């Protein structure tokens, strides 16, 4: 992670994100579902690629790198085997009239698909969080929650509660894990 610019407060302010939270969210979503878009199918409406967004081949790479499935078309025939509730349709920002009235978009949204703009998509990529889909960032599980999960899965020691450790009294393994975050 040393190659990342971790203190670019200007970019963080401009794009409304925290690099620290992005790294935590990214690590969590990769371990939970194989990436931010793991389990999701993504379709970009006509008129999105190559305008204010990258060309289609680059959008396809972004989706794949985030663990998602790129849908070139969303015709009834092409989407008969996908779960519409796990489908995201991306429009321009703002959406154009043809994008809003597309019959395949309407069909999929009636089956549970969600429609967002390119602004939402790229913000999701830089924050590693699907706002408006996930209740809160996946990295919100703090160390205390991790400790509770570990305690619940490990054998009890005489039923006694263990005292919370301070950073100076914690194990080298825990300190190493903290430094990696």
XYZ file of N, CA and C in Angstrom, residues 21-163:
429
model
N -10.817 5.125 4.619
C -12.076 4.369 4.589
C -12.188 3.542 3.311
N -11.734 4.104 2.192
C -11.766 3.361 0.930
C -10.945 2.082 1.041
N -9.749 2.177 1.607
C -8.895 0.999 1.755
C -9.537 -0.033 2.680
N -10.139 0.432 3.761
C -10.815 -0.481 4.692
C -12.023 -1.122 4.021
N -12.828 -0.315 3.339
C -14.006 -0.841 2.644
C -13.596 -1.848 1.574
N -12.564 -1.503 0.798
C -12.102 -2.382 -0.273
C -11.631 -3.725 0.244
N -10.883 -3.698 1.335
C -10.402 -4.941 1.935
C -11.584 -5.793 2.407
N -12.565 -5.149 3.012
C -13.731 -5.871 3.529
C -14.573 -6.475 2.402
N -14.859 -5.699 1.353
C -15.713 -6.229 0.279
C -15.012 -7.318 -0.519
N -13.686 -7.218 -0.646
C -12.960 -8.288 -1.339
C -13.046 -9.595 -0.559
N -12.920 -9.513 0.766
C -12.980 -10.746 1.558
C -14.410 -11.267 1.679
N -15.395 -10.387 1.678
C -16.792 -10.814 1.843
C -17.427 -11.334 0.563
N -17.172 -10.649 -0.567
C -17.879 -11.045 -1.788
C -17.029 -10.959 -3.054
N -15.719 -10.871 -2.890
C -14.842 -10.885 -4.054
C -14.680 -9.545 -4.738
N -15.103 -8.480 -4.102
C -14.965 -7.140 -4.664
C -16.233 -6.332 -4.486
N -16.117 -5.051 -4.708
C -17.245 -4.139 -4.528
C -18.481 -4.596 -5.285
N -18.298 -5.049 -6.512
C -19.434 -5.437 -7.351
C -19.632 -6.953 -7.399
N -19.007 -7.676 -6.497
C -19.163 -9.120 -6.443
C -20.634 -9.496 -6.302
N -21.105 -10.351 -7.198
C -22.503 -10.773 -7.172
C -23.451 -9.856 -7.925
N -22.953 -8.746 -8.444
C -23.787 -7.775 -9.164
C -23.517 -7.842 -10.663
N -24.569 -7.610 -11.438
C -24.458 -7.469 -12.892
C -24.649 -5.994 -13.208
N -23.803 -5.440 -14.066
C -23.810 -4.005 -14.346
C -24.017 -3.772 -15.838
N -24.933 -2.863 -16.150
C -25.188 -2.480 -17.539
C -25.091 -0.958 -17.654
N -24.386 -0.500 -18.680
C -24.299 0.928 -18.977
C -25.212 1.214 -20.159
N -26.135 2.158 -19.954
C -27.075 2.515 -21.027
C -26.340 3.086 -22.232
N -27.005 3.057 -23.388
C -26.456 3.692 -24.588
C -26.240 5.168 -24.299
N -25.114 5.671 -24.788
C -24.810 7.076 -24.598
C -23.951 7.368 -23.383
N -23.633 6.349 -22.594
C -22.796 6.558 -21.409
C -21.319 6.419 -21.784
N -20.949 5.289 -22.344
C -19.547 5.000 -22.669
C -19.001 5.998 -23.680
N -17.819 6.525 -23.363
C -17.134 7.408 -24.301
C -17.590 8.861 -24.269
N -18.623 9.168 -23.544
C -19.059 10.572 -23.439
C -18.282 11.180 -22.274
N -18.924 11.341 -21.120
C -18.212 11.835 -19.942
C -17.637 10.672 -19.140
N -17.818 9.475 -19.641
C -17.300 8.260 -19.003
C -16.272 7.623 -19.937
N -15.465 6.721 -19.401
C -14.488 6.023 -20.254
C -15.179 5.211 -21.346
N -14.412 4.795 -22.360
C -14.987 3.935 -23.408
C -15.443 2.590 -22.828
N -16.286 1.891 -23.583
C -16.882 0.646 -23.097
C -15.856 -0.377 -22.622
N -14.768 -0.561 -23.368
C -13.792 -1.585 -22.957
C -13.181 -1.261 -21.594
N -13.030 0.033 -21.270
C -12.499 0.407 -19.960
C -13.550 0.223 -18.864
N -14.820 0.522 -19.177
C -15.893 0.291 -18.214
C -15.986 -1.201 -17.894
N -15.827 -2.018 -18.913
C -15.850 -3.474 -18.727
C -14.725 -3.899 -17.775
N -13.537 -3.331 -17.932
C -12.402 -3.645 -17.059
C -12.655 -3.187 -15.625
N -13.235 -2.016 -15.455
C -13.539 -1.498 -14.113
C -14.515 -2.435 -13.405
N -15.563 -2.829 -14.102
C -16.563 -3.736 -13.525
C -15.907 -5.066 -13.157
N -15.110 -5.618 -14.055
C -14.443 -6.900 -13.788
C -13.477 -6.780 -12.609
N -12.714 -5.690 -12.551
C -11.755 -5.501 -11.455
C -12.467 -5.394 -10.107
N -13.700 -4.912 -10.121
C -14.476 -4.784 -8.887
C -15.295 -6.039 -8.596
N -15.101 -7.096 -9.406
C -15.754 -8.377 -9.142
C -17.138 -8.531 -9.737
N -17.581 -7.564 -10.543
C -18.920 -7.625 -11.126
C -18.953 -8.288 -12.490
N -20.176 -8.442 -13.006
C -20.405 -8.993 -14.341
C -20.900 -7.873 -15.237
N -20.232 -7.650 -16.344
C -20.598 -6.601 -17.289
C -21.673 -7.136 -18.231
N -22.778 -6.418 -18.338
C -23.847 -6.797 -19.266
C -23.821 -5.858 -20.459
N -23.442 -6.365 -21.613
C -23.404 -5.529 -22.812
C -24.819 -5.151 -23.243
N -25.741 -6.083 -23.089
C -27.133 -5.830 -23.448
C -28.033 -6.318 -22.328
N -29.219 -5.727 -22.244
C -30.171 -6.165 -21.218
C -31.505 -6.561 -21.845
N -31.430 -7.093 -23.043
C -32.651 -7.586 -23.686
C -33.231 -8.709 -22.828
N -34.506 -8.999 -23.007
C -35.155 -10.068 -22.235
C -34.423 -11.389 -22.434
N -34.007 -11.643 -23.645
C -33.304 -12.889 -23.961
C -31.945 -12.950 -23.246
N -31.204 -11.831 -23.248
C -29.866 -11.794 -22.651
C -29.902 -11.843 -21.121
N -31.004 -11.422 -20.527
C -31.071 -11.350 -19.064
C -31.991 -12.400 -18.442
N -32.414 -13.371 -19.223
C -33.366 -14.370 -18.699
C -32.789 -15.175 -17.536
N -31.479 -15.325 -17.468
C -30.863 -16.128 -16.404
C -30.181 -15.299 -15.312
N -30.411 -13.999 -15.288
C -29.787 -13.192 -14.239
C -30.821 -12.775 -13.205
N -30.351 -12.476 -12.023
C -31.207 -12.005 -10.935
C -31.329 -10.488 -11.074
N -32.504 -10.018 -11.473
C -32.707 -8.585 -11.689
C -32.463 -7.788 -10.411
N -32.738 -8.380 -9.255
C -32.534 -7.653 -8.001
C -31.052 -7.438 -7.694
N -30.178 -8.110 -8.422
C -28.733 -7.931 -8.269
C -28.142 -7.312 -9.536
N -28.963 -6.462 -10.184
C -28.546 -5.788 -11.415
C -28.592 -4.287 -11.205
N -27.549 -3.622 -11.685
C -27.466 -2.164 -11.622
C -27.353 -1.636 -13.038
N -28.218 -0.689 -13.369
C -28.203 -0.040 -14.678
C -27.641 1.362 -14.461
N -26.637 1.719 -15.258
C -25.987 3.026 -15.128
C -26.390 3.906 -16.306
N -26.882 5.111 -15.974
C -27.259 6.098 -16.987
C -26.240 7.234 -16.992
N -26.402 8.142 -17.929
C -25.605 9.369 -17.928
C -26.008 10.193 -16.705
N -25.274 11.249 -16.452
C -25.619 12.161 -15.355
C -25.750 13.566 -15.917
N -26.973 14.022 -16.096
C -28.259 13.397 -15.785
C -28.648 12.386 -16.861
N -29.601 11.519 -16.509
C -30.085 10.506 -17.457
C -30.784 11.195 -18.622
N -30.573 10.657 -19.807
C -31.229 11.222 -20.997
C -32.641 10.646 -21.125
N -33.478 11.301 -21.910
C -34.852 10.830 -22.126
C -34.873 9.399 -22.682
N -34.053 9.069 -23.707
C -34.056 7.681 -24.198
C -33.633 6.657 -23.128
N -32.697 7.032 -22.253
C -32.267 6.118 -21.188
C -33.410 5.885 -20.199
N -34.156 6.946 -19.880
C -35.270 6.846 -18.935
C -36.430 6.030 -19.498
N -36.609 6.086 -20.806
C -37.765 5.411 -21.412
C -37.438 4.057 -22.047
N -36.207 3.603 -21.945
C -35.799 2.327 -22.535
C -36.653 1.184 -21.981
N -37.268 0.415 -22.865
C -38.190 -0.659 -22.444
C -37.479 -1.742 -21.640
N -36.235 -2.061 -21.966
C -35.511 -3.090 -21.224
C -35.131 -2.603 -19.818
N -34.799 -1.322 -19.696
C -34.506 -0.751 -18.374
C -35.778 -0.805 -17.522
N -36.901 -0.408 -18.113
C -38.176 -0.438 -17.383
C -38.538 -1.857 -16.956
N -38.337 -2.821 -17.843
C -38.641 -4.213 -17.531
C -37.786 -4.699 -16.359
N -36.473 -4.426 -16.422
C -35.579 -4.882 -15.351
C -35.875 -4.186 -14.027
N -36.160 -2.878 -14.070
C -36.462 -2.183 -12.812
C -37.764 -2.697 -12.203
N -38.711 -3.092 -13.034
C -39.954 -3.666 -12.497
C -39.688 -5.015 -11.826
N -38.549 -5.625 -12.166
C -38.161 -6.915 -11.575
C -37.156 -6.740 -10.430
N -36.849 -5.497 -10.089
C -35.962 -5.252 -8.951
C -34.616 -4.634 -9.246
N -34.288 -4.424 -10.515
C -33.000 -3.786 -10.845
C -33.011 -2.340 -10.354
N -31.838 -1.803 -10.153
C -31.706 -0.418 -9.682
C -31.007 0.407 -10.749
N -31.399 1.678 -10.826
C -30.827 2.580 -11.820
C -30.106 3.710 -11.103
N -28.847 3.931 -11.500
C -28.032 5.001 -10.941
C -27.285 5.701 -12.071
N -26.713 6.853 -11.748
C -25.959 7.620 -12.740
C -24.473 7.262 -12.690
N -23.746 7.753 -13.698
C -22.295 7.544 -13.724
C -21.639 8.180 -12.504
N -22.176 9.298 -12.042
C -21.618 9.950 -10.850
C -21.677 8.994 -9.662
N -22.801 8.323 -9.471
C -22.950 7.357 -8.387
C -21.948 6.206 -8.578
N -21.857 5.699 -9.802
C -20.981 4.563 -10.089
C -19.526 4.872 -9.726
N -19.021 6.000 -10.211
C -17.614 6.315 -9.954
C -17.363 6.676 -8.493
N -18.336 7.273 -7.834
C -18.191 7.537 -6.400
C -18.144 6.206 -5.642
N -18.952 5.245 -6.067
C -18.932 3.920 -5.440
C -17.563 3.265 -5.616
N -16.992 3.396 -6.796
C -15.676 2.808 -7.063
C -14.614 3.462 -6.179
N -14.609 4.786 -6.065
C -13.547 5.422 -5.277
C -13.752 5.291 -3.779
N -14.970 5.007 -3.335
C -15.199 4.814 -1.900
C -15.279 3.341 -1.527
N -15.415 2.461 -2.547
C -15.592 1.028 -2.321
C -16.814 0.774 -1.437
N -17.878 1.523 -1.737
C -19.139 1.415 -0.993
C -20.302 1.690 -1.932
N -21.293 0.805 -1.934
C -22.473 0.981 -2.782
C -23.530 1.764 -2.007
N -23.372 3.091 -1.985
C -24.337 3.914 -1.262
C -25.716 3.727 -1.882
N -26.727 3.864 -1.078
C -28.125 3.671 -1.451
C -28.480 2.201 -1.657
N -27.504 1.314 -1.623
C -27.769 -0.125 -1.705
C -27.425 -0.765 -0.369
N -26.228 -0.476 0.118
C -25.797 -1.008 1.405
C -26.164 0.004 2.484
N -26.625 -0.471 3.593
C -27.034 0.431 4.671
C -25.888 1.289 5.173
N -24.731 0.686 5.333
C -23.556 1.419 5.783
C -22.324 0.749 5.207
N -21.184 1.455 5.178
C -19.972 0.859 4.608
C -19.627 -0.449 5.303
N -19.160 -1.412 4.526
C -18.818 -2.712 5.090
C -17.664 -2.622 6.062
N -16.820 -1.615 5.966
C -15.692 -1.470 6.882
C -16.145 -0.935 8.230
N -17.431 -0.709 8.411
C -17.940 -0.192 9.672
C -17.760 -1.204 10.801
N -17.510 -2.479 10.474
C -17.206 -3.459 11.512
C -15.865 -3.076 12.109
N -15.893 -2.566 13.327
C -14.631 -2.149 13.927
C -13.994 -3.308 14.681
N -12.845 -3.046 15.281
C -12.107 -4.102 15.969
C -12.916 -4.699 17.100
N -13.751 -3.884 17.746
C -14.555 -4.392 18.845
C -15.497 -5.489 18.343
N -16.129 -5.257 17.181
C -17.006 -6.274 16.605
C -16.209 -7.523 16.249
N -14.999 -7.332 15.699
C -14.146 -8.468 15.362
C -13.799 -9.255 16.620
N -13.475 -8.538 17.716
C -13.144 -9.194 18.976
C -14.336 -9.976 19.507
N -15.547 -9.423 19.390
C -16.752 -10.122 19.853
C -16.967 -11.397 19.046
N -16.756 -11.327 17.718
C -16.927 -12.507 16.870
C -15.922 -13.585 17.245
N -14.654 -13.177 17.466
C -13.628 -14.142 17.847
C -13.950 -14.772 19.200
N -14.395 -13.950 20.148
C -14.724 -14.450 21.486
C -15.881 -15.437 21.423
N -16.844 -15.161 20.588
C -18.003 -16.048 20.467
C -17.627 -17.384 19.851
N -16.619 -17.393 18.990
C -16.247 -18.641 18.323
C -15.152 -19.410 19.055
N -14.534 -18.774 20.053
C -13.472 -19.478 20.774
C -14.028 -20.082 22.069
N -13.361 -21.128 22.579
C -13.847 -21.751 23.813
C -13.782 -20.762 24.969
N -14.760 -20.840 25.841
C -14.828 -19.945 27.002
C -13.758 -20.344 28.008
N -13.209 -19.352 28.687
C -12.190 -19.608 29.701
C -12.802 -19.372 31.077
N -13.396 -20.363 31.613
C -13.928 -20.269 32.962
C -15.046 -19.259 33.108
N -15.648 -18.834 32.005
C -16.772 -17.924 32.067
C -16.407 -16.514 32.497
N -15.119 -16.216 32.635
C -14.720 -14.872 33.068
C -14.576 -13.961 31.883
N -14.965 -12.704 32.083
C -14.775 -11.705 31.036
C -13.327 -11.273 31.050
N -12.782 -11.090 29.850
C -11.402 -10.607 29.760
C -11.397 -9.104 29.717
N -10.384 -8.538 30.313
C -10.223 -7.095 30.317
C -9.829 -6.612 28.934
